[in-house]
Amino acid sequence: MRNLFFLFFGLLSLAVSAQNNAGTIVYKQTVFMRREAQAMAPAGVDQNMTRNIPESMTTEFELNFTANESFYKELASRTDESAGEGGGMRFMMRRFNPPIYKDLANNRQVEENDLFGKQFLIDDVIPTRAWKIAGQQKKVLDYPCISATFTDSIMGRARVVTAWFAPTLPVAIGPQGYGGLPGMILEVEFDGGRSVVTAAEVKLQKPAEGAIKIPEKGKKVTRAEYQKIQAEKMKEMRESGMMQGRQGGGPGMIIIRN
């Protein structure tokens, strides 16, 4: 049945016009910051400390793509920090959405990542994920979409990711580096809605010259090397008492003691 499903959507993708293979998509990411902060705060932290954190924050991103390449980047910079007054703590909301380049033809992904002020350039194969086609349907910007889910673990925290992909846009990519489904991902939801990335505009035309580029800043590492460095740094910060927190879907929350 699974093979028949992918065969059906593979044939559907071939049936759509070639112009759907290139374009620009603007995504809006909404993070419900107070809900995220409460869920990610370490045990024992007074939940009332989050009362001064804004309810939500919205950031725009742009995905330029062709049949073989894509580049995802943030469009507008926003304030990352929200401070509370209680308990001598400061809440810092940090985004983990680096610019990401994908070369679908050669199974290559390159992304810039900042880890506590040091730049890294992760150059590796495109990650694969164990998507499960849930089969639910809805429209995103009038594009019929189908849901798919997977569960992963980031910094020791389980996270449920739900994506909505459009088979009529036959490119296996999406926001935040997600992809691998039989159609463009137009919406991604983390942990039941604590963070949502959804397409706000789709333009099906060849991207402007230079809109798709390969990131170049930072020390080049593989994904495994970066994850090892990240884990070591987080452990070091926690043991020193300087930081508590975990990374989640969208931004992470870091609690810094004054």
Short mmCIF file of C-alpha atoms in Angstrom, two decimals, residues 92-201:
data_model
loop_
_atom_site.label_atom_id
_atom_site.label_comp_id
_atom_site.label_asym_id
_atom_site.label_seq_id
_atom_site.Cartn_x
_atom_site.Cartn_y
_atom_site.Cartn_z
CA MET A 92 16.68 34.58 26.11
CA MET A 93 14.76 33.30 23.12
CA ARG A 94 17.23 32.23 20.45
CA ARG A 95 16.39 31.13 16.92
CA PHE A 96 18.04 28.07 15.45
CA ASN A 97 17.23 28.72 11.80
CA PRO A 98 20.49 28.99 9.85
CA PRO A 99 20.68 29.71 6.12
CA ILE A 100 20.46 26.36 4.33
CA TYR A 101 21.52 25.40 0.81
CA LYS A 102 20.46 22.10 -0.77
CA ASP A 103 21.85 20.42 -3.88
CA LEU A 104 19.24 17.75 -4.58
CA ALA A 105 21.07 16.34 -7.58
CA ASN A 106 24.16 15.53 -5.49
CA ASN A 107 22.45 14.90 -2.12
CA ARG A 108 24.37 17.75 -0.46
CA GLN A 109 23.29 20.21 2.22
CA VAL A 110 25.31 23.19 3.47
CA GLU A 111 24.26 25.39 6.38
CA GLU A 112 25.82 28.12 8.50
CA ASN A 113 25.41 27.72 12.24
CA ASP A 114 26.43 30.00 15.09
CA LEU A 115 27.31 28.15 18.28
CA PHE A 116 27.86 30.56 21.17
CA GLY A 117 29.56 33.11 18.93
CA LYS A 118 31.62 30.69 16.82
CA GLN A 119 30.67 30.10 13.18
CA PHE A 120 30.45 26.59 11.74
CA LEU A 121 29.75 25.50 8.18
CA ILE A 122 28.00 22.13 8.17
CA ASP A 123 28.63 20.45 4.82
CA ASP A 124 27.17 16.96 4.59
CA VAL A 125 24.58 14.78 2.90
CA ILE A 126 20.92 15.82 3.08
CA PRO A 127 19.48 14.32 6.30
CA THR A 128 16.87 11.60 5.90
CA ARG A 129 13.86 11.33 8.20
CA ALA A 130 11.45 8.48 8.89
CA TRP A 131 8.32 10.26 7.70
CA LYS A 132 4.98 8.52 8.21
CA ILE A 133 2.27 9.61 5.79
CA ALA A 134 -0.70 10.33 8.06
CA GLY A 135 -3.08 10.95 5.16
CA GLN A 136 -4.93 13.92 6.63
CA GLN A 137 -5.71 16.63 4.08
CA LYS A 138 -6.13 20.39 4.08
CA LYS A 139 -5.34 23.38 1.88
CA VAL A 140 -2.45 25.78 2.43
CA LEU A 141 -2.74 28.84 0.17
CA ASP A 142 -5.24 26.87 -1.96
CA TYR A 143 -2.73 24.05 -2.51
CA PRO A 144 -4.15 20.65 -1.50
CA CYS A 145 -1.77 19.22 1.10
CA ILE A 146 -1.29 15.88 2.86
CA SER A 147 0.14 15.42 6.35
CA ALA A 148 3.23 13.46 7.36
CA THR A 149 4.85 13.12 10.78
CA PHE A 150 8.00 11.93 12.50
CA THR A 151 9.41 12.06 16.02
CA ASP A 152 13.01 12.89 16.79
CA SER A 153 15.10 13.90 19.78
CA ILE A 154 17.05 17.15 20.08
CA MET A 155 19.39 17.66 23.02
CA GLY A 156 17.59 14.88 24.88
CA ARG A 157 14.10 16.22 24.26
CA ALA A 158 11.54 14.32 22.17
CA ARG A 159 9.82 16.41 19.51
CA VAL A 160 6.89 15.63 17.21
CA VAL A 161 7.07 17.25 13.78
CA THR A 162 4.03 17.40 11.48
CA ALA A 163 4.48 18.55 7.87
CA TRP A 164 1.90 19.37 5.21
CA PHE A 165 3.19 18.80 1.67
CA ALA A 166 1.69 19.69 -1.72
CA PRO A 167 2.04 16.94 -4.37
CA THR A 168 1.29 19.50 -7.13
CA LEU A 169 4.59 21.24 -6.29
CA PRO A 170 6.89 18.32 -7.14
CA VAL A 171 10.09 19.35 -5.35
CA ALA A 172 11.07 17.38 -2.24
CA ILE A 173 12.06 20.32 -0.02
CA GLY A 174 10.54 22.77 2.47
CA PRO A 175 11.33 25.23 5.28
CA GLN A 176 14.10 24.79 7.87
CA GLY A 177 15.81 22.11 5.82
CA TYR A 178 12.88 19.71 5.91
CA GLY A 179 12.14 17.66 2.82
CA GLY A 180 12.14 14.15 1.47
CA LEU A 181 8.39 14.01 0.85
CA PRO A 182 6.65 13.67 -2.55
CA GLY A 183 5.94 17.40 -2.78
CA MET A 184 6.86 20.80 -1.40
CA ILE A 185 6.32 21.22 2.34
CA LEU A 186 4.14 24.29 2.86
CA GLU A 187 3.62 24.00 6.61
CA VAL A 188 5.47 22.50 9.57
CA GLU A 189 4.10 22.24 13.09
CA PHE A 190 6.19 21.38 16.15
CA ASP A 191 4.91 19.73 19.32
CA GLY A 192 1.23 20.23 18.67
CA GLY A 193 1.52 23.90 17.74
CA ARG A 194 4.07 25.47 20.07
CA SER A 195 5.81 26.61 16.89
CA VAL A 196 4.36 26.74 13.36
CA VAL A 197 6.00 27.57 10.03
CA THR A 198 3.53 28.17 7.21
CA ALA A 199 3.73 29.45 3.64
CA ALA A 200 2.40 32.99 3.26
CA GLU A 201 3.17 33.49 -0.44
#
